[in-house]
Coordinates of C-alpha atoms and ligand atoms in Angstrom, one line a residue:
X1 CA 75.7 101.5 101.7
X2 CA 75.6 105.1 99.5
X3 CA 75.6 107.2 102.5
X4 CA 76.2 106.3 106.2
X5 CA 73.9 105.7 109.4
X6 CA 75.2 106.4 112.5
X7 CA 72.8 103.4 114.3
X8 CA 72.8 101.3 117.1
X9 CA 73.8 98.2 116.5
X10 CA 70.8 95.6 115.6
X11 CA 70.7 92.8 117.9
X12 CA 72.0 89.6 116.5
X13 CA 74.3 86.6 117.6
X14 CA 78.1 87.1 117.4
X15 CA 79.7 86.6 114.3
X16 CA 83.3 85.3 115.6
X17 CA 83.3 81.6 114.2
X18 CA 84.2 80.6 110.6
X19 CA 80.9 80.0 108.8
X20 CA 78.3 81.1 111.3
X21 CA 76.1 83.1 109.3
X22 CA 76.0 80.0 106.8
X23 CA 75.0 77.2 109.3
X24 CA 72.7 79.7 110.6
X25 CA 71.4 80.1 106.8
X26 CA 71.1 76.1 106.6
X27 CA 69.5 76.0 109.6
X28 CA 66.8 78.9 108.6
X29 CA 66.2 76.8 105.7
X30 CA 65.8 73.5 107.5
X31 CA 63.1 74.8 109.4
X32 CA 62.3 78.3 108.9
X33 CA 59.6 78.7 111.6
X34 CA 61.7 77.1 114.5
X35 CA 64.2 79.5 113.1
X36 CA 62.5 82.8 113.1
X37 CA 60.9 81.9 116.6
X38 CA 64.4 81.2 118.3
X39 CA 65.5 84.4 116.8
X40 CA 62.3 86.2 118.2
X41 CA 63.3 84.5 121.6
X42 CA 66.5 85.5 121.6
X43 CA 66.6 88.9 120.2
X44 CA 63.3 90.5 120.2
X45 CA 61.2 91.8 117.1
X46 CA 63.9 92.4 115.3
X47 CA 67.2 91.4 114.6
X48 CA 69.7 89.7 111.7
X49 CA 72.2 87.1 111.7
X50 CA 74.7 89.5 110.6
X51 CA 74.8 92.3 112.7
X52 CA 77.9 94.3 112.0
X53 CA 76.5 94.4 108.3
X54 CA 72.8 93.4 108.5
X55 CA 71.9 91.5 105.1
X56 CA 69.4 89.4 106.4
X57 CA 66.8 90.7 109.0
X58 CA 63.8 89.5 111.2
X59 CA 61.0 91.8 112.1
X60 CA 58.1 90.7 114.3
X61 CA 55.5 91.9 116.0
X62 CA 52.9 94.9 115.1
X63 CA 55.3 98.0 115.6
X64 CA 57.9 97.0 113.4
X65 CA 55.8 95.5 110.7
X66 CA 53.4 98.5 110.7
X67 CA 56.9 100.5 109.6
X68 CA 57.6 97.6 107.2
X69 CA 54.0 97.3 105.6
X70 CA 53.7 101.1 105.8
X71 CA 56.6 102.3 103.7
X72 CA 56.3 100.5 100.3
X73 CA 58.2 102.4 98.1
X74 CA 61.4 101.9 100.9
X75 CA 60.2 98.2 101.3
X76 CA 59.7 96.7 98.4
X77 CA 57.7 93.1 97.8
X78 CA 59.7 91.5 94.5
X79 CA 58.8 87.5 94.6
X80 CA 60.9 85.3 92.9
X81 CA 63.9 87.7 93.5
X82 CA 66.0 84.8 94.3
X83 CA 65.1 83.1 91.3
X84 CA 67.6 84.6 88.3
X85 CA 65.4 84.3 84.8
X86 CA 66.0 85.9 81.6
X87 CA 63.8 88.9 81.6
X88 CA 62.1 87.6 77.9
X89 CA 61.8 84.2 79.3
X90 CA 58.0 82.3 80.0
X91 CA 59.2 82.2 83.8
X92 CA 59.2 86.0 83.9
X93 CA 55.9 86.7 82.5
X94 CA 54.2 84.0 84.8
X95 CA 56.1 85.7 87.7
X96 CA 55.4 89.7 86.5
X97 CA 52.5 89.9 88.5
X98 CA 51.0 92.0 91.4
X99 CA 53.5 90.3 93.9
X100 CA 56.2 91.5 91.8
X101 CA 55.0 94.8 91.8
X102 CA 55.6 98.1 93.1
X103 CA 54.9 101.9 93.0
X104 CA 52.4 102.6 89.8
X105 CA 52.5 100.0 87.7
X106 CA 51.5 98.1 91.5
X107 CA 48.1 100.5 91.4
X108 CA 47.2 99.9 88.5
X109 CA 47.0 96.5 88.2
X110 CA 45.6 96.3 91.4
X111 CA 43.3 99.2 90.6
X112 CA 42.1 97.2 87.2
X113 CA 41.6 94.1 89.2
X114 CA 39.6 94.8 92.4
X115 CA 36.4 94.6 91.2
X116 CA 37.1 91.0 89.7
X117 CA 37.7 90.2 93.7
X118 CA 34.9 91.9 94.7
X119 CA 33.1 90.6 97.7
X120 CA 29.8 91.0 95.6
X121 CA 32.0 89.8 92.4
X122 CA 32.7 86.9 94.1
X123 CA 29.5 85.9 95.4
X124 CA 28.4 85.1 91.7
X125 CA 30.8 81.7 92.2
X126 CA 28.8 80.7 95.2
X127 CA 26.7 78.0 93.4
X128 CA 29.8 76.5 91.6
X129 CA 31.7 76.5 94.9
X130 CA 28.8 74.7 95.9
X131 CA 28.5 71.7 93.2
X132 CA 32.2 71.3 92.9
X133 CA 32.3 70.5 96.8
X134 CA 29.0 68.3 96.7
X135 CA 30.8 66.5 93.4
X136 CA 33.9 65.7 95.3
X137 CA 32.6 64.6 98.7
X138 CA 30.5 62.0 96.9
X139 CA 33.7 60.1 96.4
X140 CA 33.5 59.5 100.7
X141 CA 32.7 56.7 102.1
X142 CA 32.2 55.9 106.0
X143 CA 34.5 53.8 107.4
X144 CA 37.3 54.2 104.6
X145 CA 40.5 56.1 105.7
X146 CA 41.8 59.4 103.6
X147 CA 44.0 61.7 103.0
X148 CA 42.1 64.5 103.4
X149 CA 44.7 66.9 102.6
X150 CA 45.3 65.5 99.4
X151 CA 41.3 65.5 99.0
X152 CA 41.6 69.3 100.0
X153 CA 43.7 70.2 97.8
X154 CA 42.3 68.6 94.3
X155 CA 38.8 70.0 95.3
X156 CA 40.3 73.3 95.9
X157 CA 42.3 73.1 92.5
X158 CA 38.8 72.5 91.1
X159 CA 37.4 75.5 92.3
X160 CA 39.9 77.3 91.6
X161 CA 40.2 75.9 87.7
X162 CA 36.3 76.8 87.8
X163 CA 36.2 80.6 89.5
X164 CA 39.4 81.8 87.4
X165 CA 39.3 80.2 84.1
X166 CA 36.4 78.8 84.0
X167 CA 37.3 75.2 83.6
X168 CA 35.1 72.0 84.4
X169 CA 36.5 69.0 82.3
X170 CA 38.7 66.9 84.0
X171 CA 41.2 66.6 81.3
X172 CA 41.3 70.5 81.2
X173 CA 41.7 70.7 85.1
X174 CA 44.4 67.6 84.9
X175 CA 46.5 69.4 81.8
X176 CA 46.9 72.7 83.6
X177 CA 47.4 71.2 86.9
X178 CA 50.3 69.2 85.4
X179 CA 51.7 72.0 83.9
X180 CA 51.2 73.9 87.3
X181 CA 53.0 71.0 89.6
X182 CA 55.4 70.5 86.8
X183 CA 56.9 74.0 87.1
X184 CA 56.7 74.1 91.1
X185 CA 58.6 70.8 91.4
X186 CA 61.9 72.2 89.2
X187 CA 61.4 75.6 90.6
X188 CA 61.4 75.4 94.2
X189 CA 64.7 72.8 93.8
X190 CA 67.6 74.1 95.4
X191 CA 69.6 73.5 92.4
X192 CA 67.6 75.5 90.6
X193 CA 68.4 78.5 92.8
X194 CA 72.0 77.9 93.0
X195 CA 72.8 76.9 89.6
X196 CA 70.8 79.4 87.4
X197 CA 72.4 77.6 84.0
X198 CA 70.3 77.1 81.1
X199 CA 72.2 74.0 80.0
X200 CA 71.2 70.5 79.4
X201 CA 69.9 68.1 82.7
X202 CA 69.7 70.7 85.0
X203 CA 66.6 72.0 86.7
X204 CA 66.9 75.5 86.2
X205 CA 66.6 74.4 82.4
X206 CA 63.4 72.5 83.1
X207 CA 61.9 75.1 85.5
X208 CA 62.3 77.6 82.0
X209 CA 61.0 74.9 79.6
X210 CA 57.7 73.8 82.1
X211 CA 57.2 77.6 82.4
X212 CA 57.0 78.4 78.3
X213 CA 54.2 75.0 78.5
X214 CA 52.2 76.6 81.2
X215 CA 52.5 80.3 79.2
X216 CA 51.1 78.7 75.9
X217 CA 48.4 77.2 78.4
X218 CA 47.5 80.1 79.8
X219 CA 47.5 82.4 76.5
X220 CA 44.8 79.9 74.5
X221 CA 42.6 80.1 77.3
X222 CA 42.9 84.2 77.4
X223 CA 42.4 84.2 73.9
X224 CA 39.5 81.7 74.0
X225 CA 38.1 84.0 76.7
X226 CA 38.4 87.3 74.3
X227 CA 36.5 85.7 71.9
X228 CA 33.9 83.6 74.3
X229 CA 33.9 85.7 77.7
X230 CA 32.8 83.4 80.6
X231 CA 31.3 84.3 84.2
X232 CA 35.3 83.7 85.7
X233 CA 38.0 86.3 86.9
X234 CA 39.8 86.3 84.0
X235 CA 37.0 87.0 81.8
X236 CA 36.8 90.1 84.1
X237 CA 40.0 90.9 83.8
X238 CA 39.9 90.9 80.4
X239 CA 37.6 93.6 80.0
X240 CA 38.8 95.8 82.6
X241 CA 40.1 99.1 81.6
X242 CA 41.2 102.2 83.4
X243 CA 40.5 105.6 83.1
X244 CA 42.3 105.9 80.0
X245 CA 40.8 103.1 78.3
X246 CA 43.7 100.8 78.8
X247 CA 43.4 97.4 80.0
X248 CA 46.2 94.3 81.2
X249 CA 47.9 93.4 77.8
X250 CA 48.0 89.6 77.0
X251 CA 52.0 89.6 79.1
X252 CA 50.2 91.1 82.3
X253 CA 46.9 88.5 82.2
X254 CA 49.4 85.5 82.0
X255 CA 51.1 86.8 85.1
X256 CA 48.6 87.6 86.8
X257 CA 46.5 84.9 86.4
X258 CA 49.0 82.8 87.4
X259 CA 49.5 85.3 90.5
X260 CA 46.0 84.6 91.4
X261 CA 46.2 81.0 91.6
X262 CA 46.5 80.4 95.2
X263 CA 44.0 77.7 95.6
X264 CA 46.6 75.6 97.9
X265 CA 46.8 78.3 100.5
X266 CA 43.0 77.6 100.9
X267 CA 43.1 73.7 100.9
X268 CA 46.4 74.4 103.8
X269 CA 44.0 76.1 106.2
X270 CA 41.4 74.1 105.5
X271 CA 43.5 70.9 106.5
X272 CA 44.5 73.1 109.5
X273 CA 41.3 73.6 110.3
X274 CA 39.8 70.5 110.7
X275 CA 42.9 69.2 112.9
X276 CA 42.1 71.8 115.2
X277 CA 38.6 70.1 115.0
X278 CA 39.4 66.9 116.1
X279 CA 41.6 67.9 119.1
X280 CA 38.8 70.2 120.4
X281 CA 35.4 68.1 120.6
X282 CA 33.8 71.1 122.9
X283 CA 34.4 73.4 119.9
X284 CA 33.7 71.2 117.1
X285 CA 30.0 69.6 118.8
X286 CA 29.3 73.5 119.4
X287 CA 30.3 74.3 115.6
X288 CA 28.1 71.3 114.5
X289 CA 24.9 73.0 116.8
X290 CA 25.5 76.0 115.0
X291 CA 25.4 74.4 111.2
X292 CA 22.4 72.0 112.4
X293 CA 20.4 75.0 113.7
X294 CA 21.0 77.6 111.2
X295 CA 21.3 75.1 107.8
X296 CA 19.2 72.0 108.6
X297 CA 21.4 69.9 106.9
X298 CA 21.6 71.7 103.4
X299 CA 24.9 73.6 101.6
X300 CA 24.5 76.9 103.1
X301 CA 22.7 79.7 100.5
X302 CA 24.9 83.2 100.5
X303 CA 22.5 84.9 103.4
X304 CA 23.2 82.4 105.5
X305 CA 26.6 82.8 105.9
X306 CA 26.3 85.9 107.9
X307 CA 24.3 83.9 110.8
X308 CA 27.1 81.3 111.5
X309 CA 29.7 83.5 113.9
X310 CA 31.3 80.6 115.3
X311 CA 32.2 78.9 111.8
X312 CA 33.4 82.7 111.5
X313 CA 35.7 82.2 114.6
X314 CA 36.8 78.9 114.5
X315 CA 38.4 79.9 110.9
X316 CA 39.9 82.8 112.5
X317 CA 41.8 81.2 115.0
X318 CA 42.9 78.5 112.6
X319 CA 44.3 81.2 110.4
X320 CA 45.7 82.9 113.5
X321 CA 47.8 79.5 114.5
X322 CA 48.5 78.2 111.1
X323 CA 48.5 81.4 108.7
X324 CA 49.4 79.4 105.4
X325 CA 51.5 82.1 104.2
X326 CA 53.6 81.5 107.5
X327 CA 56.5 83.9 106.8
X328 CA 57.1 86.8 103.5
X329 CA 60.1 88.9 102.7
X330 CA 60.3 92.8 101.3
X331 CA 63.8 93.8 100.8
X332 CA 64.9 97.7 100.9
X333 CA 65.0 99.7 98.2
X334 CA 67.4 102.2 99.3
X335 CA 69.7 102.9 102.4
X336 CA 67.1 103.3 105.4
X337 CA 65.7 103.0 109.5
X338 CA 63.8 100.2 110.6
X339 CA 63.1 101.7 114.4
X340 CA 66.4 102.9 115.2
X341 CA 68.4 101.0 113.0
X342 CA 70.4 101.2 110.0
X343 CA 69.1 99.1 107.0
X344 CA 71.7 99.0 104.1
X345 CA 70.1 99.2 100.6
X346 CA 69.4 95.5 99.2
X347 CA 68.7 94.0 102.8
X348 CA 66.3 90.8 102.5
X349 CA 63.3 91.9 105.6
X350 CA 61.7 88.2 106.5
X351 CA 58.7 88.8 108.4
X352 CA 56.3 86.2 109.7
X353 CA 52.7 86.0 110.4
X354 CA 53.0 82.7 112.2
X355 CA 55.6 84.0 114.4
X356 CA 53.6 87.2 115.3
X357 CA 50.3 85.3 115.8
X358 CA 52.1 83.5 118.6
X359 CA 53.1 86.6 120.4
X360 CA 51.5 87.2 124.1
X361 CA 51.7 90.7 124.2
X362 CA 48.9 90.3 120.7
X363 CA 47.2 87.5 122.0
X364 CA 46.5 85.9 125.3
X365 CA 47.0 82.4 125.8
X366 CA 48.6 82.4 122.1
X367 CA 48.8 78.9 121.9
X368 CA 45.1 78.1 122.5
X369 CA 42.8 77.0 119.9
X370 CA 40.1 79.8 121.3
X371 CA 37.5 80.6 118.9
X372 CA 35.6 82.5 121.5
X373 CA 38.9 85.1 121.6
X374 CA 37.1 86.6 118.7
X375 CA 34.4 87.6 120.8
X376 CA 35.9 90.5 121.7
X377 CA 39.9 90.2 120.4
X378 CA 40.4 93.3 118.1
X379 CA 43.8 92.9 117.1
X380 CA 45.2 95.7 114.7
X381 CA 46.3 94.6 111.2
X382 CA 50.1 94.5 111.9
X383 CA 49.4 91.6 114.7
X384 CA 47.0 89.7 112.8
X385 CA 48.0 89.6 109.7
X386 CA 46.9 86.0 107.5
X387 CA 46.0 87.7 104.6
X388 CA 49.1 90.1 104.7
X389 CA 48.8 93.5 105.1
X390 CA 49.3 97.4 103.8
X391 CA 49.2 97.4 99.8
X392 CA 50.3 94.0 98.5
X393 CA 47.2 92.6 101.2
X394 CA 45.7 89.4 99.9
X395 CA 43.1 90.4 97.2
X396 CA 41.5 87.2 97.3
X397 CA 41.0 87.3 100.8
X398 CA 37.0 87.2 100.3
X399 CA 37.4 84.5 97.9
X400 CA 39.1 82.3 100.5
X401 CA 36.5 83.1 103.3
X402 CA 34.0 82.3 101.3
X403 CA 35.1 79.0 99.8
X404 CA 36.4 77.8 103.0
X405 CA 32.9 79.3 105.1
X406 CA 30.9 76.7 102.5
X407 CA 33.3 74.0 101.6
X408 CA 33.6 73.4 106.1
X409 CA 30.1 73.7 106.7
X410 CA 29.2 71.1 103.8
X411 CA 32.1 68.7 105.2
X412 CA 31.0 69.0 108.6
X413 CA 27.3 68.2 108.2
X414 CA 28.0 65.2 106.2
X415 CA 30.9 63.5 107.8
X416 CA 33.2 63.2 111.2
X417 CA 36.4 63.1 109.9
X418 CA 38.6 61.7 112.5
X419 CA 42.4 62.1 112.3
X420 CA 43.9 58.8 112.6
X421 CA 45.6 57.9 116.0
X422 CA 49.5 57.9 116.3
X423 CA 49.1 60.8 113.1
X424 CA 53.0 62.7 113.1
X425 CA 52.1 66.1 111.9
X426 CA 55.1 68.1 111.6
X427 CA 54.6 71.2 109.8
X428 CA 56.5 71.9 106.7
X429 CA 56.4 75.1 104.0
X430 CA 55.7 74.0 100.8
X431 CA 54.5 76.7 99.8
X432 CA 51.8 76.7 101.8
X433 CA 52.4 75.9 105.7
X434 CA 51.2 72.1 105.6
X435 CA 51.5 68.8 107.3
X436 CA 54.4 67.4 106.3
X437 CA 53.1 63.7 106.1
X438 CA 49.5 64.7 104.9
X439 CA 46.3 64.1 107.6
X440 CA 45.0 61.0 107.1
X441 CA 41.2 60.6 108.5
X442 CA 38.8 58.0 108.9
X443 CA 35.4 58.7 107.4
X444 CA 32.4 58.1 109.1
X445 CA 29.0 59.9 109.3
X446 CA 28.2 63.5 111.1
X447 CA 27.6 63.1 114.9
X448 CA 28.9 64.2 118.2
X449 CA 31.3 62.5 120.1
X450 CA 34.2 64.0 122.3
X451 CA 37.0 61.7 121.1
X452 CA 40.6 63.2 119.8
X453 CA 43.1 61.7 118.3
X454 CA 46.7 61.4 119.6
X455 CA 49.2 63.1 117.8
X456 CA 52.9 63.3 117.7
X457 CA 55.4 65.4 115.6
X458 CA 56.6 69.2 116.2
X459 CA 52.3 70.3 116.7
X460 CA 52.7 69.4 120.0
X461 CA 55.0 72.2 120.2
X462 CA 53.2 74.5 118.4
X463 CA 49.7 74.4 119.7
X464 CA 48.6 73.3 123.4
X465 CA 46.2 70.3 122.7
X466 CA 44.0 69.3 125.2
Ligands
LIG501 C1 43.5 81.1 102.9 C2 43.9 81.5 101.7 C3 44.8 82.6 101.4 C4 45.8 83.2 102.2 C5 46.1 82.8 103.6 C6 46.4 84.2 101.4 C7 47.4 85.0 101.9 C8 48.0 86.1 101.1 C9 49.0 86.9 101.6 C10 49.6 86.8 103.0 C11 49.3 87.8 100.7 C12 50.4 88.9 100.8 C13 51.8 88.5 100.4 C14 52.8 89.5 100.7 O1 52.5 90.6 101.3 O2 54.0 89.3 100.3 C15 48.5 87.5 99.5 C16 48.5 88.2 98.3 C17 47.7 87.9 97.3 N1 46.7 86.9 97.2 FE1 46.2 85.7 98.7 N2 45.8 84.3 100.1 C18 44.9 83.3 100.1 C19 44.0 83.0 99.0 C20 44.0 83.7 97.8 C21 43.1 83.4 96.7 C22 42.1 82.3 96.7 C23 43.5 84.3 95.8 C24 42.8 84.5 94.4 C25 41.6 84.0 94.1 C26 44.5 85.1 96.2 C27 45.1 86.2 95.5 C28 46.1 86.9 96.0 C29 46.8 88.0 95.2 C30 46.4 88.3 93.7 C31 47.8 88.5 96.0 C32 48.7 89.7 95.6 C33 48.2 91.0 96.1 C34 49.2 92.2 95.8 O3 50.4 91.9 95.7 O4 48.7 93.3 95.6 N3 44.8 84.7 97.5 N4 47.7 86.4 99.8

């Protein structure tokens, strides 16, 4: 530390035996959840595993993160940190974008961007989100058993292929999608973290090659788009200048149109979402009312979105118990207070939404699946925070409500998707907070009934099913 705090000591386990603070690090990354929550139980909202010289520390809770969210320039949001990459290299573009960002530069790009994430921007992709959906639930057939997370997640890669790059063919969708899973399954390796050498066989090496594929990629279709412009966000983005004239050079659209790709994070709440269907028949009958009465059976046209509240709550709460982007990290710029305490410059901040959502002082009952809390819960955005919060918040928060408002209400008027009995779910980050094993679900037509399947796996933990 450049200069010295006279603090109190953060709260923390001892640090007597050899190699604590690295079990505890294996165990953090063993299970990261279970981690942060015993840490929460233990210590409070906020403590480290090395408290004599805090390096790593845990905040929870709205009073802490409201000081964490609320001082950007102090704490900073810099994905990928931990990954080492040669500042020319593909990997950095693709990672330079508004997550990586801070201070200006952070405004600006944001500033040049917002309108592409426009609630009434977005609204233009209704019909598409609408086909897509229609296009891949014809593949369903009652009686058959599915992975519907896996179904989740290709339809939402669709949509997303469609909204942001405008791309329908399936070879187009399956091309960049390899490139995509390619690069994820060499990045997030552990070797590739530990052993940042660009030599031959290792996976940091591959992790640099995948990324200059998915660059190339990613620069034809921006430079198709100059020249064609299409009704997608980076068409938008394209064209967006500031005040000065200025727009995102052809270095800043590649990194933030791979920024924006978050399609998983929507298929993970959606697969959330309809598990905390099946276990609560009362809710999901009611839900299937609501959609009957208001949509008649059809895909829902953009009024009539606004005149489904419970479809409104029921995602609520499932963001609330399974926020896929379960935990984030800022670290400090310089030599500061967190509350009381001393925070040396450098110090990695882990915060988690999925930790705070559970957290009885924010929400009673925390462990209920209770749509009806949103009647009246008003929660303030350090305690519910899904979509993150203060100026890094999700900007395609709008985006995701809406696909996920119309891609449930067409699922659930079609089909009862029943999760299959004896179903493990243990949740896992990849990512995205998902079911380890998948969800697999038998089809069969739309209808009530009050069955619910039984379950096993760390969920029982997690959530009180009926
Ligand atoms: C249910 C789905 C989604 C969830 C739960 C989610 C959640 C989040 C969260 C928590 C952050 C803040 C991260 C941090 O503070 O470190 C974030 C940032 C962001 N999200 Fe999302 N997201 C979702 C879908 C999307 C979609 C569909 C898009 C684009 C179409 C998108 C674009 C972005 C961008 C560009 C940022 C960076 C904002 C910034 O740093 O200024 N997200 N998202």
């Amino acid at each position: 530390m450049g200069t010295a705090i006279s603090t109190p000591r953060m709260p923390g386990p001892p640090q007597l035996p050899l190699l604590s603070w690295q079990l505890r690090a294996l165990r953090m990354l063993a299970d990261p959840l279970a981690f942060f929550a015993a840490m929460h139980r233990r210590y409070g909202a906020i403590s480290t595993s090395t408290p004599r010289h805090p390096t790593h520390v845990f905040v929870f809770g709205p009073e802490y993160q409201r000081e964490l969210f609320g001082n950007p320039q102090t704490f900073i949001a810099d994905a990928f940190r931990e990954l080492r990459m040669p500042p020319r290299s593909a990997m950095a573009r693709l990672t330079r974008g508004l997550l990586k960002l801070n201070g200006e530069p952070h405004r600006r790009h944001r500033t040049l961007m917002q309108p592409a994430f426009h609630s009434r921007a977005v609204a233009r992709h209704h019909r598409a989100i609408v086909e897509v959906t229609v296009e891949e639930l014809a593949r369903f057939r009652p009686g058959e058993v599915r992975r519907i997370d896996r179904d989740l997640s290709r339809l939402m890669l669709r949509l997303g292929m469609r909204t942001l790059f405008d791309l329908s063919a399936t070879e187009d969708v399956d091309r960049i999608n390899g490139l995509i899973e390619r690069l994820l399954a060499s990045a997030t390796r552990p070797m590739t973290l530990l052993f940042p050498l660009d030599l031959p066989g290792t996976s940091y090496r591959r992790t640099l090659r995948a990324a200059e594929h998915l660059d190339d990629a990613l620069r034809e279709i921006i430079r198709t788009k100059r020249e064609n412009p299409g009704d997608d966000i980076i068409s938008m983005l394209i064209a967006a200048r500031d005040d000065h004239g200025q727009g995102l050079t052809e270095d800043e659209l590649v990194g933030e149109g791979y920024t924006s790709f978050c399609h998983d994070s929507i298929a993970s709440s959606l697969t959330w979402t309809l598990l905390m269907l099946d276990q609560h028949p009362r809710v999901r009958n009611d839900l299937q009312d609501e959609l009957d009465a208001v949509l008649h059976g059809t895909a829902p046209e953009p009024d009539d979105l606004d005149r489904l509240p419970l479809l409104d709550r029921v995602i609520k709460e499932s963001l609330r118990l399974f926020p896929p982007a379960s935990m984030g990290l800022r670290y400090a710029a310089e030599d500061c207070h967190l509350g009381s305490y001393g925070i040396p410059e450098g110090t990695t901040l882990f915060f988690s939404p999925y930790v705070t959502h559970r957290l009885p002082e924010v929400f009673f009952e925390p462990l209920s699946f209770r749509p009806d809390r949103w009647e009246t819960a008003k929660p303030d955005s350090y305690g519910y925070l899904p979509f993150g919060a203060g100026p890094h918040s999700c900007l395609g928060r709008s985006f995701a409500l809406l696909e996920m408002k119309i891609v449930l209400s067409i699922i659930l008027q079609r089909y009862r998707l029943s999760i299959v009995d004896g179903t493990r779910v243990n949740h896992k980050i990849k990512i995205s907070l998902v079911p380890d094993d998948g969800l697999p679900v038998t089809v069969s037509r739309a209808g009530r009934d009050n069955h619910r399947a039984v379950l096993s796996g760390t969920v029982r933990g997690s959530v009180e099913l009926a």
